Coordinates of C-alpha atoms in Angstrom, one line a residue:
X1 CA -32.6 43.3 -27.3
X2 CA -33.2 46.9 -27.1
X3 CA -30.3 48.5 -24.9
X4 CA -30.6 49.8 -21.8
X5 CA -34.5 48.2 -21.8
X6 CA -35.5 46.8 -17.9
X7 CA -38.6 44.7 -18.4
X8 CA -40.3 43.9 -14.7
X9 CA -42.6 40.7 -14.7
X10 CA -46.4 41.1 -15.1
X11 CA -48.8 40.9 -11.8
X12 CA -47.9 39.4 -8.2
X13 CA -44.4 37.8 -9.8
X14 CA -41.5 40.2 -7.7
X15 CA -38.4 41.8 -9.3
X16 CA -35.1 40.9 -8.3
X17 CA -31.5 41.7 -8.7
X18 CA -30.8 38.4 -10.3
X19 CA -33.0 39.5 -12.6
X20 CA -32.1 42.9 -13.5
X21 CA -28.5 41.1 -13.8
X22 CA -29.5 38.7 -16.4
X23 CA -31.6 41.3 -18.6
X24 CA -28.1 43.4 -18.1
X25 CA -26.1 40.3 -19.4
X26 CA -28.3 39.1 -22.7
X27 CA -27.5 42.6 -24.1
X28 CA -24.0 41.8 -24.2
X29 CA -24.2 40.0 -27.1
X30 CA -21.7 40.1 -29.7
X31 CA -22.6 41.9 -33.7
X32 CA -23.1 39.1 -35.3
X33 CA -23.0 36.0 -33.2
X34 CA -24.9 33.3 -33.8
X35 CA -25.8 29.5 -32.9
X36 CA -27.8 26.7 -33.6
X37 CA -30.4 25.9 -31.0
X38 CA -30.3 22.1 -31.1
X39 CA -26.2 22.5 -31.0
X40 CA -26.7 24.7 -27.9
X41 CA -29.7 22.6 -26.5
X42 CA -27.1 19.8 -26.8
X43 CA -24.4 22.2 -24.5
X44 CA -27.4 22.8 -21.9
X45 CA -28.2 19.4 -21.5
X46 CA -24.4 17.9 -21.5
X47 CA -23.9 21.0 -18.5
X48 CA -27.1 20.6 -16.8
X49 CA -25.6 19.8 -13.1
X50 CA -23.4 23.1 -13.5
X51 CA -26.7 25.5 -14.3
X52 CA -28.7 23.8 -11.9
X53 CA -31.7 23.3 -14.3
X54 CA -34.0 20.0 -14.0
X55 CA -34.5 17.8 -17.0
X56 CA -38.4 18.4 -16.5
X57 CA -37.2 22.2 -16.8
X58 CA -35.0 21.0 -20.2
X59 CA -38.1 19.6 -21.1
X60 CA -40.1 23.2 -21.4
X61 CA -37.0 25.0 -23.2
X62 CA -37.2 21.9 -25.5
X63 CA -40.8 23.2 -26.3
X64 CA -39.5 26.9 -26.4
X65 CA -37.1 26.5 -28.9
X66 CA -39.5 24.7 -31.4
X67 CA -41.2 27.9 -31.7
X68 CA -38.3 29.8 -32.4
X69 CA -38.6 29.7 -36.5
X70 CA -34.7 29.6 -37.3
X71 CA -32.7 26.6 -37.1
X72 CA -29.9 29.7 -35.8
X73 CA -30.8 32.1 -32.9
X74 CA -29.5 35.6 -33.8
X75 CA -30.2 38.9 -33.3
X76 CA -31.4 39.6 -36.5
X77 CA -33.8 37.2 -36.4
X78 CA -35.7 38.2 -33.3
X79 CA -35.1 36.4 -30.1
X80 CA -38.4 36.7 -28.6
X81 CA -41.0 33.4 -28.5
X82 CA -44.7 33.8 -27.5
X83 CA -46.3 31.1 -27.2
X84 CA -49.5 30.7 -25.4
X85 CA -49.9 28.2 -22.0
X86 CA -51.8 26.0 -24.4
X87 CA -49.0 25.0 -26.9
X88 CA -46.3 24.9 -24.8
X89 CA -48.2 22.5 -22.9
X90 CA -49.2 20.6 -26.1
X91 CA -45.5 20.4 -26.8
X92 CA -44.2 19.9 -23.6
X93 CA -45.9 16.7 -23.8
X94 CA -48.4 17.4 -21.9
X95 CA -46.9 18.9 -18.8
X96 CA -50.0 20.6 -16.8
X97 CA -50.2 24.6 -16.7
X98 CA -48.9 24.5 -12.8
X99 CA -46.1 22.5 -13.6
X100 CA -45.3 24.5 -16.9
X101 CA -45.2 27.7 -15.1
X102 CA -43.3 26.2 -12.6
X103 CA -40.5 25.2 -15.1
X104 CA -40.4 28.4 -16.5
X105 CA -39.3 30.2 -13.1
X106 CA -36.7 27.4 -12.7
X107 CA -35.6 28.5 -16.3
X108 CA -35.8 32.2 -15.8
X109 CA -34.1 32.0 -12.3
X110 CA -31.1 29.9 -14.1
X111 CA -30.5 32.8 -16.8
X112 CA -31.1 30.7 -19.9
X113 CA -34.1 32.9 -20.8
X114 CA -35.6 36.5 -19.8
X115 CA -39.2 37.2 -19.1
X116 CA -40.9 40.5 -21.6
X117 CA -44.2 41.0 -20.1
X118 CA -46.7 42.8 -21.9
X119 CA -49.0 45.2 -20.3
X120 CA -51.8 43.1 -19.8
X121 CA -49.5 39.8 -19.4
X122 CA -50.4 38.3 -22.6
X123 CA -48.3 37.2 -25.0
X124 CA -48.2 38.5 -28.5
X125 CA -46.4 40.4 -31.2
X126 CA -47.0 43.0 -33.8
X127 CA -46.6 43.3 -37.1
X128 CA -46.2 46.2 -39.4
X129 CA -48.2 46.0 -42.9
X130 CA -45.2 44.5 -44.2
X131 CA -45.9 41.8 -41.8
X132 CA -42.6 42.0 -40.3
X133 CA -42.9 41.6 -36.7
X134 CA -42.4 45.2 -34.9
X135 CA -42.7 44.8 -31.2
X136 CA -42.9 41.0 -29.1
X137 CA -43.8 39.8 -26.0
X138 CA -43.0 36.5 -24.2
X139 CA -39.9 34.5 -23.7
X140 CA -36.7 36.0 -24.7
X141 CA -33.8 33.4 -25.6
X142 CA -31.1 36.4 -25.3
X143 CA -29.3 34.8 -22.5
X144 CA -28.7 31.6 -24.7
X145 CA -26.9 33.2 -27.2
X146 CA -25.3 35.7 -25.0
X147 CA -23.6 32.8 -22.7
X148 CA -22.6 30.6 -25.4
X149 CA -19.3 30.7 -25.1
X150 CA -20.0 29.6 -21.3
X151 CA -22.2 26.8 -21.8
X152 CA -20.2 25.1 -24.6
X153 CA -17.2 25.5 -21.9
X154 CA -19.2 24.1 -19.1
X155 CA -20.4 21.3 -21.7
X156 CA -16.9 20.1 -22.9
X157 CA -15.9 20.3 -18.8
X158 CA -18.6 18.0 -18.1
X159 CA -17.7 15.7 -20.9
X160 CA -14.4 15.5 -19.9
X161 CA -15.6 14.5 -16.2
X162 CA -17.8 12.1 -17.1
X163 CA -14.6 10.6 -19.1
X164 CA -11.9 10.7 -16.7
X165 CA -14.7 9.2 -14.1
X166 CA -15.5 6.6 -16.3
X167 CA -11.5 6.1 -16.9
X168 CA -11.0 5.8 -13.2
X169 CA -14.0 3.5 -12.4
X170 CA -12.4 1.1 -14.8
X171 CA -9.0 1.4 -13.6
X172 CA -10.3 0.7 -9.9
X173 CA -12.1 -2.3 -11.0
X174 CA -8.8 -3.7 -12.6
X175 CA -7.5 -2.6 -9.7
X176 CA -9.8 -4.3 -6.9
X177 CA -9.8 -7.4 -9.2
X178 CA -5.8 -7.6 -9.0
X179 CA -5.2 -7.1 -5.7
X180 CA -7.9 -9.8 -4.6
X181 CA -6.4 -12.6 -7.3
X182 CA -2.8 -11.7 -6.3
X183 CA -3.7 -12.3 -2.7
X184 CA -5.9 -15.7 -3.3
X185 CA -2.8 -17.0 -5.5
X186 CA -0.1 -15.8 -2.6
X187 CA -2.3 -17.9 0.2
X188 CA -3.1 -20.6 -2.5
X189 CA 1.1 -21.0 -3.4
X190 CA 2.4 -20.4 0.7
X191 CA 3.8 -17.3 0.0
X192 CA 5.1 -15.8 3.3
X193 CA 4.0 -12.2 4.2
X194 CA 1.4 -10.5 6.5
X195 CA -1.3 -11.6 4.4
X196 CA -4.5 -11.4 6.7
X197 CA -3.1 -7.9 7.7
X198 CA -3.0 -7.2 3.6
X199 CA -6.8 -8.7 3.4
X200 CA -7.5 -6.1 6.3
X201 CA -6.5 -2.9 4.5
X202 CA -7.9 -4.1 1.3
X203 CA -11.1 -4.2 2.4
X204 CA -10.8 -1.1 4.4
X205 CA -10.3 0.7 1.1
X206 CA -12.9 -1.0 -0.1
X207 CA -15.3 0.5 2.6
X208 CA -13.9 3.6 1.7
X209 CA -15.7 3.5 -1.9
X210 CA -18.8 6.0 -1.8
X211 CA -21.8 4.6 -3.6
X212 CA -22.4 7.5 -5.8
X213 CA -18.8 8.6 -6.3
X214 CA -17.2 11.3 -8.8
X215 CA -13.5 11.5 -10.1
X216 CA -11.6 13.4 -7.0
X217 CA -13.2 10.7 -4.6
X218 CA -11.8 7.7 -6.7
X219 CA -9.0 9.4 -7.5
X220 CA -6.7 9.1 -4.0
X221 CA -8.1 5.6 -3.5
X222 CA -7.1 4.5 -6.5
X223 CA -3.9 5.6 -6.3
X224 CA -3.9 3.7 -2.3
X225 CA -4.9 0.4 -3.9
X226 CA -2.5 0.9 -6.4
X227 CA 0.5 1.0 -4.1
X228 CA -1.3 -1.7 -2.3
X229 CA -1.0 -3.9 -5.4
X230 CA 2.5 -2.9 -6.2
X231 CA 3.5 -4.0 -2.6
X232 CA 1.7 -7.6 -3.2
X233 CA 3.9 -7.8 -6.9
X234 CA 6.8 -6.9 -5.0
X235 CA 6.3 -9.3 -2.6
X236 CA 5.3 -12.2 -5.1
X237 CA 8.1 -11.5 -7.2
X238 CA 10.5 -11.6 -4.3
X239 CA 9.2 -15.2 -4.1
X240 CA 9.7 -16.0 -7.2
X241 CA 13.4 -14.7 -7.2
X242 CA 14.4 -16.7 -4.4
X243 CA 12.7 -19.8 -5.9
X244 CA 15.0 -19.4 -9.3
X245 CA 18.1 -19.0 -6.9
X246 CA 17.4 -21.9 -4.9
X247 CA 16.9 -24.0 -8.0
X248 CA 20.2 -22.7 -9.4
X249 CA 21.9 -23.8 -6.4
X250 CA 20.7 -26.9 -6.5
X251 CA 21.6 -27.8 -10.4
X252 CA 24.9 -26.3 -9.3
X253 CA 25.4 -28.3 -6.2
X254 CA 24.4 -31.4 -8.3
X255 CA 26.4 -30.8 -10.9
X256 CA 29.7 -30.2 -8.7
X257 CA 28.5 -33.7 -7.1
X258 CA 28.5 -35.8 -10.1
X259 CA 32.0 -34.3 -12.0
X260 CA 33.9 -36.4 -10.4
X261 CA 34.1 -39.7 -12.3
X262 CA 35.6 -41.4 -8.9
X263 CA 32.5 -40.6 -6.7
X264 CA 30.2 -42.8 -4.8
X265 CA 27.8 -39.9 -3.6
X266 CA 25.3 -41.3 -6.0
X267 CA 25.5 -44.3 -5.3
X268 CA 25.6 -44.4 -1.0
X269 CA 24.5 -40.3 -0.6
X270 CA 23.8 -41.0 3.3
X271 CA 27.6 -41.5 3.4
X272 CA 29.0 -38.3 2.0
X273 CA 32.1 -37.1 4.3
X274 CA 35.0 -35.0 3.6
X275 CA 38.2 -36.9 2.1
X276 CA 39.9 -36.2 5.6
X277 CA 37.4 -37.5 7.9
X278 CA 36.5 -40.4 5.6
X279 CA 40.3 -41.1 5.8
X280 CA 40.5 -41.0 9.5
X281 CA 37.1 -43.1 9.7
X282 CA 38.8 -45.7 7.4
X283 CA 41.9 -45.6 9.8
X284 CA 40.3 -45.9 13.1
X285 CA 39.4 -49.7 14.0
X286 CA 36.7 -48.5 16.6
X287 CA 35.1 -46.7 13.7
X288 CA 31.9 -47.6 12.4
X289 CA 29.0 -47.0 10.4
X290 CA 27.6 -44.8 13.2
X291 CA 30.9 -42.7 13.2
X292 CA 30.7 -41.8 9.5
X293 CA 27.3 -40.9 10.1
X294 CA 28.2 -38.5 12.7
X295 CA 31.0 -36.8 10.6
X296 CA 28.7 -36.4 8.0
X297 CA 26.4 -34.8 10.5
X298 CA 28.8 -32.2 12.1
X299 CA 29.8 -31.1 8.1
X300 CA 27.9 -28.2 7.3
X301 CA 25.7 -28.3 3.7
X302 CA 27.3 -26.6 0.7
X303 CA 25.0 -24.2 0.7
X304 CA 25.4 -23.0 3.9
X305 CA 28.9 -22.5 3.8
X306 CA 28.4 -21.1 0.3
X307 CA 26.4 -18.4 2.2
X308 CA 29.0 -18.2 5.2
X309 CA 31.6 -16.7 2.6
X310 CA 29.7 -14.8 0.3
X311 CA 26.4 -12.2 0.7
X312 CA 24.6 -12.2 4.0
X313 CA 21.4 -13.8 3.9
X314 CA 18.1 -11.5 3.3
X315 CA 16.6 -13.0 6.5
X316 CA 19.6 -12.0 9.1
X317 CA 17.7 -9.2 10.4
X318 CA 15.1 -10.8 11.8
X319 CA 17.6 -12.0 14.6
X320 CA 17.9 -8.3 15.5
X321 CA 16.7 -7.4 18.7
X322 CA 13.0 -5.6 18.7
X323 CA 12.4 -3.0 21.6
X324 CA 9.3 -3.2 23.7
X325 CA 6.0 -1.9 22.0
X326 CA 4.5 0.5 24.9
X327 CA 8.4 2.1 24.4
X328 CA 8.3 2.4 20.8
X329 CA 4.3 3.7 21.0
X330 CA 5.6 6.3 24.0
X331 CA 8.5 7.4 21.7
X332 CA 7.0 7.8 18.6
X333 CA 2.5 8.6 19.3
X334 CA 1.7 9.9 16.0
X335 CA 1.7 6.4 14.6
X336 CA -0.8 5.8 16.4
X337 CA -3.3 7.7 14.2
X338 CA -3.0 5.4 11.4
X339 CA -3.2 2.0 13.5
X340 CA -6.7 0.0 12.9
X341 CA -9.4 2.1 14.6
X342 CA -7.1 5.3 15.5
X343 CA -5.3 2.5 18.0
X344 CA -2.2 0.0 18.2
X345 CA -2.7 -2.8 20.6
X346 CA -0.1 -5.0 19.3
X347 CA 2.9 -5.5 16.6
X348 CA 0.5 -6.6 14.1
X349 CA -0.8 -3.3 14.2
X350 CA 2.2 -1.2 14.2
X351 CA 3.1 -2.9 11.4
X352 CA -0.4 -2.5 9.2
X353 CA -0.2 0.9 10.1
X354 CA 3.9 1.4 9.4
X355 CA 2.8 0.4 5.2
X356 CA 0.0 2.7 5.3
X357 CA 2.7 5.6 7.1
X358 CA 4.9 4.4 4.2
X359 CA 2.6 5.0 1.3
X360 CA 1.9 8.6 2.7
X361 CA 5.9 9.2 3.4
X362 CA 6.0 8.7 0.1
X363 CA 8.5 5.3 1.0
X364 CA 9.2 2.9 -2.3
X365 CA 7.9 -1.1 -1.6
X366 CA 11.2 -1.7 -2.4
X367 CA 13.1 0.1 0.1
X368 CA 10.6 -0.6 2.8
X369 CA 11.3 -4.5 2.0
X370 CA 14.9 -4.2 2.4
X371 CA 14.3 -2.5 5.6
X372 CA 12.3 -5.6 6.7
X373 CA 14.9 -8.2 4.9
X374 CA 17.5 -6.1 7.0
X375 CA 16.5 -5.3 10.5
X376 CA 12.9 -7.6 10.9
X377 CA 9.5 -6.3 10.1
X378 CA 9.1 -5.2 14.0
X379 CA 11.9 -2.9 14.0
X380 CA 11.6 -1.5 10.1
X381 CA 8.2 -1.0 11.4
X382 CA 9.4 1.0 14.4
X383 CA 11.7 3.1 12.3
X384 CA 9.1 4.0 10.2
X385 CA 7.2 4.9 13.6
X386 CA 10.4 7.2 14.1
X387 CA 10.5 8.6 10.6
X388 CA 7.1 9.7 10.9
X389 CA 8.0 11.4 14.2
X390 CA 11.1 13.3 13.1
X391 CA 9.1 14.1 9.7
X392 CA 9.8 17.7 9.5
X393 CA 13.7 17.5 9.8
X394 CA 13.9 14.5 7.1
X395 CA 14.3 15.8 2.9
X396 CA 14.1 11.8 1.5
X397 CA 12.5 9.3 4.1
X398 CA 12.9 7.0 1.3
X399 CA 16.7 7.9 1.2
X400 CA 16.8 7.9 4.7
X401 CA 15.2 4.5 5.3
X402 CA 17.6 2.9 2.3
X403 CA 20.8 4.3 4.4
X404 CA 19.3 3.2 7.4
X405 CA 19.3 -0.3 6.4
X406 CA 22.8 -0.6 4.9
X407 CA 24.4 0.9 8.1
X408 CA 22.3 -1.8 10.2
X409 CA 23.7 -4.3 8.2
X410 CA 27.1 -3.2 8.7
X411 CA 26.3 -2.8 12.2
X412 CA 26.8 1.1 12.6
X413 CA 23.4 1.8 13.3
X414 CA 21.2 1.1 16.5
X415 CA 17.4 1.8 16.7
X416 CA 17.4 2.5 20.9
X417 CA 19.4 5.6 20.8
X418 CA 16.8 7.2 18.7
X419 CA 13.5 5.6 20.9
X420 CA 15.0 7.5 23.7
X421 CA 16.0 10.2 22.0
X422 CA 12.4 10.6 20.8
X423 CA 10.9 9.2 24.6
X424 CA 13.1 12.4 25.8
X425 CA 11.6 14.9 23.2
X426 CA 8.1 14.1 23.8
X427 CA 8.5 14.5 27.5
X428 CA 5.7 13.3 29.9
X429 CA 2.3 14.5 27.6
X430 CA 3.7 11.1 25.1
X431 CA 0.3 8.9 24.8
X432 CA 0.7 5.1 25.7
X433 CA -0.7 2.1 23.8
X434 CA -4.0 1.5 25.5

């Protein structure tokens, strides 16, 4: 393109500074460059959304670039076209002259081509007596070859968007289809847990899928449903832990019961006493069947006393005392916020709301079961309530929450100091469960 050349468009069309910008920007091309038109045709169409052209308007540069005469659009070639109303029509498949000229703003407008107007709006060339063509007017494909370098970038973006979306749609599926057979199996096998509250925020994530969604609005709920489903493995595989100790136990206990060559447990098990109390049984006249029954009644199950003298059993802290919910909700309100509806009308919904508060802490399943095996779901719940509360003066919550728990279980820790502590802080402005 000539430098420094402003063309202004022909009859009642205005000039503007988007314009003048564009005729400014094709004559920055670089010596030399060149492209193929169906390569960059290719690049337009992959980055259409980003130029904000229509198809119909892809459709008319289609017809444009069939009259370049170069399979490569340089300089040296000539970039102006000039085709009459008629064949672009004819090779826009038909389009009607309204709609053509229509296209052709949309085109113009978008930069991917200038308007060179001749005098009397026609457009034409001439040639020398060489036949080499002198001076053109028409449509001038400049701003194709000098953004390029920007439309095979915006191209390759929007290839890689439409990959990662289509990466993330699968992964969701999986995702949705895991978490919904993991809970079916849980209810089908007995599996304790909070199962309907579960069900709840899985399909509350589910309502949360837009119907036309992109990458960064998948993206965060896939990562929710994610933790979601780690939380039901966790849970599952809990089970499934405690069903290979039980049946270890029992082999063991079985195993101890039939070593001894001498013993009748096989034989009369509903008789099974101590040596002590079946001596004392055997020496007391007045003693009868019922009595042996009864000693073997007050002897406590290997098992249990197995249990006495070793670990503590996962389920002693939900003997621990749970405070009233109005007090917890009064100490700590910003739980409230992520209850079902914005509210918390009961311990049910403290505790839905205490997983989603530990996802967003940033709280391991893990460490937020042993807070529940340790001190009850109610008041793990409510520490998380607290957690939450204090969030700015805590590094780790997940540290926290894991040190928590082992001083509860050594009893040095006591959740009501720090409910009044909080009840005190928040002074009289605390919101109340409705």
């Amino acid at each position: 393109m000539e430098s420094g050349y402003v063309t202004t468009p022909f009859g009642r069309r205005p000039m503007s500074l988007g314009m003048l910008a564009n005729q400014h920007l094709a004559e920055t091309i670089e010596p030399g460059m060149k492209r193929s038109k169906w390569k960059l045709f290719r690049a337009i169409c992959e980055a259409r959304p980003a130029l904000g052209v229509t198809d119909r308007a892809l459709t008319v540069l289609d017809a444009l670039l069939t009259f370049y005469p170069d399979d490569e659009i340089s300089e040296e070639k000539g970039l102006i076209v000039f085709p009459s109303n008629a064949q672009l029509s004819l090779r826009a498949r038909g389009m009607t002259p309204a709609t053509l000229r229509r296209h052709l703003a949309v085109l113009v407008e978008a930069g991917l081509i200038l308007r060179k107007d001749s005098p009397n709006g026609k457009r034409y060339a001439r040639r020398d007596r060489a036949g080499a063509i002198g001076d053109a007017f028409g449509f001038s494909v400049a701003p194709l070859l000098a953004r390029a370098v920007e439309i095979e970038s915006l191209a390759a973006q929007a290839v890689a968007d439409r990959e990662l979306l289509r990466v993330t749609r699968e992964r969701l599926t999986l995702c949705r289809r895991d978490i919904s057979k993991l809970i079916t199996a849980a209810l089908e096998e007995g599996v304790s847990g909070d199962w309907e509250g579960i069900s709840a925020m899985f399909r509350a994530l589910l309502a949360r899928i837009p119907r036309v969604a992109t990458a960064e609005d998948l993206t965060p709920l896939l990562d929710e449903m994610a933790m979601l489903r780690a939380e039901i493995v966790n849970m599952l595989e809990r089970r499934i832990k405690t069903q290979k100790i039980d049946a270890n136990e029992s082999q063991i206990e079985h195993h101890k019961q039939n070593s001894n060559p001498d013993s009748n447990y096989e034989l009369e098990p509903s008789f099974e006493t101590k040596q002590g109390e079946k001596a004392a049984a055997d020496n007391d006249p007045n003693a009868g069947p019922s009595d042996e029954r009864r000693l073997k009644q007050q002897r406590p199950s290997g098992r249990m006393s197995n249990r006495a003298g070793g670990a503590a059993d996962p389920g002693a802290g939900q003997g621990l005392k749970s405070f009233p919910l109005g007090l917890v909700l009064q100490a700590c309100p910003s739980i409230l916020d992520y209850g079902p509806g914005g509210n918390i009308g009961n311990w049910r919904d403290l505790m839905s709301a205490a997983v989603v508060v530990r996802s967003m802490l940033g709280v391991s399943p893990s460490a937020y079961e042993e807070a529940c095996s340790g001190m009850g779901p109610e008041n793990a719940a409510t520490v998380i309530a607290c957690i939450l509360e204090r969030g700015g003066h805590i590094n780790s919550p997940g540290g926290y929450l894991r040190d928590l728990t082992r001083r509860t279980e050594k009893g040095e820790f006591a959740i009501g100091p720090m409910l009044m502590a909080l009840v005190r802080a928040n002074g009289p402005t605390a919101r109340h469960a409705s």
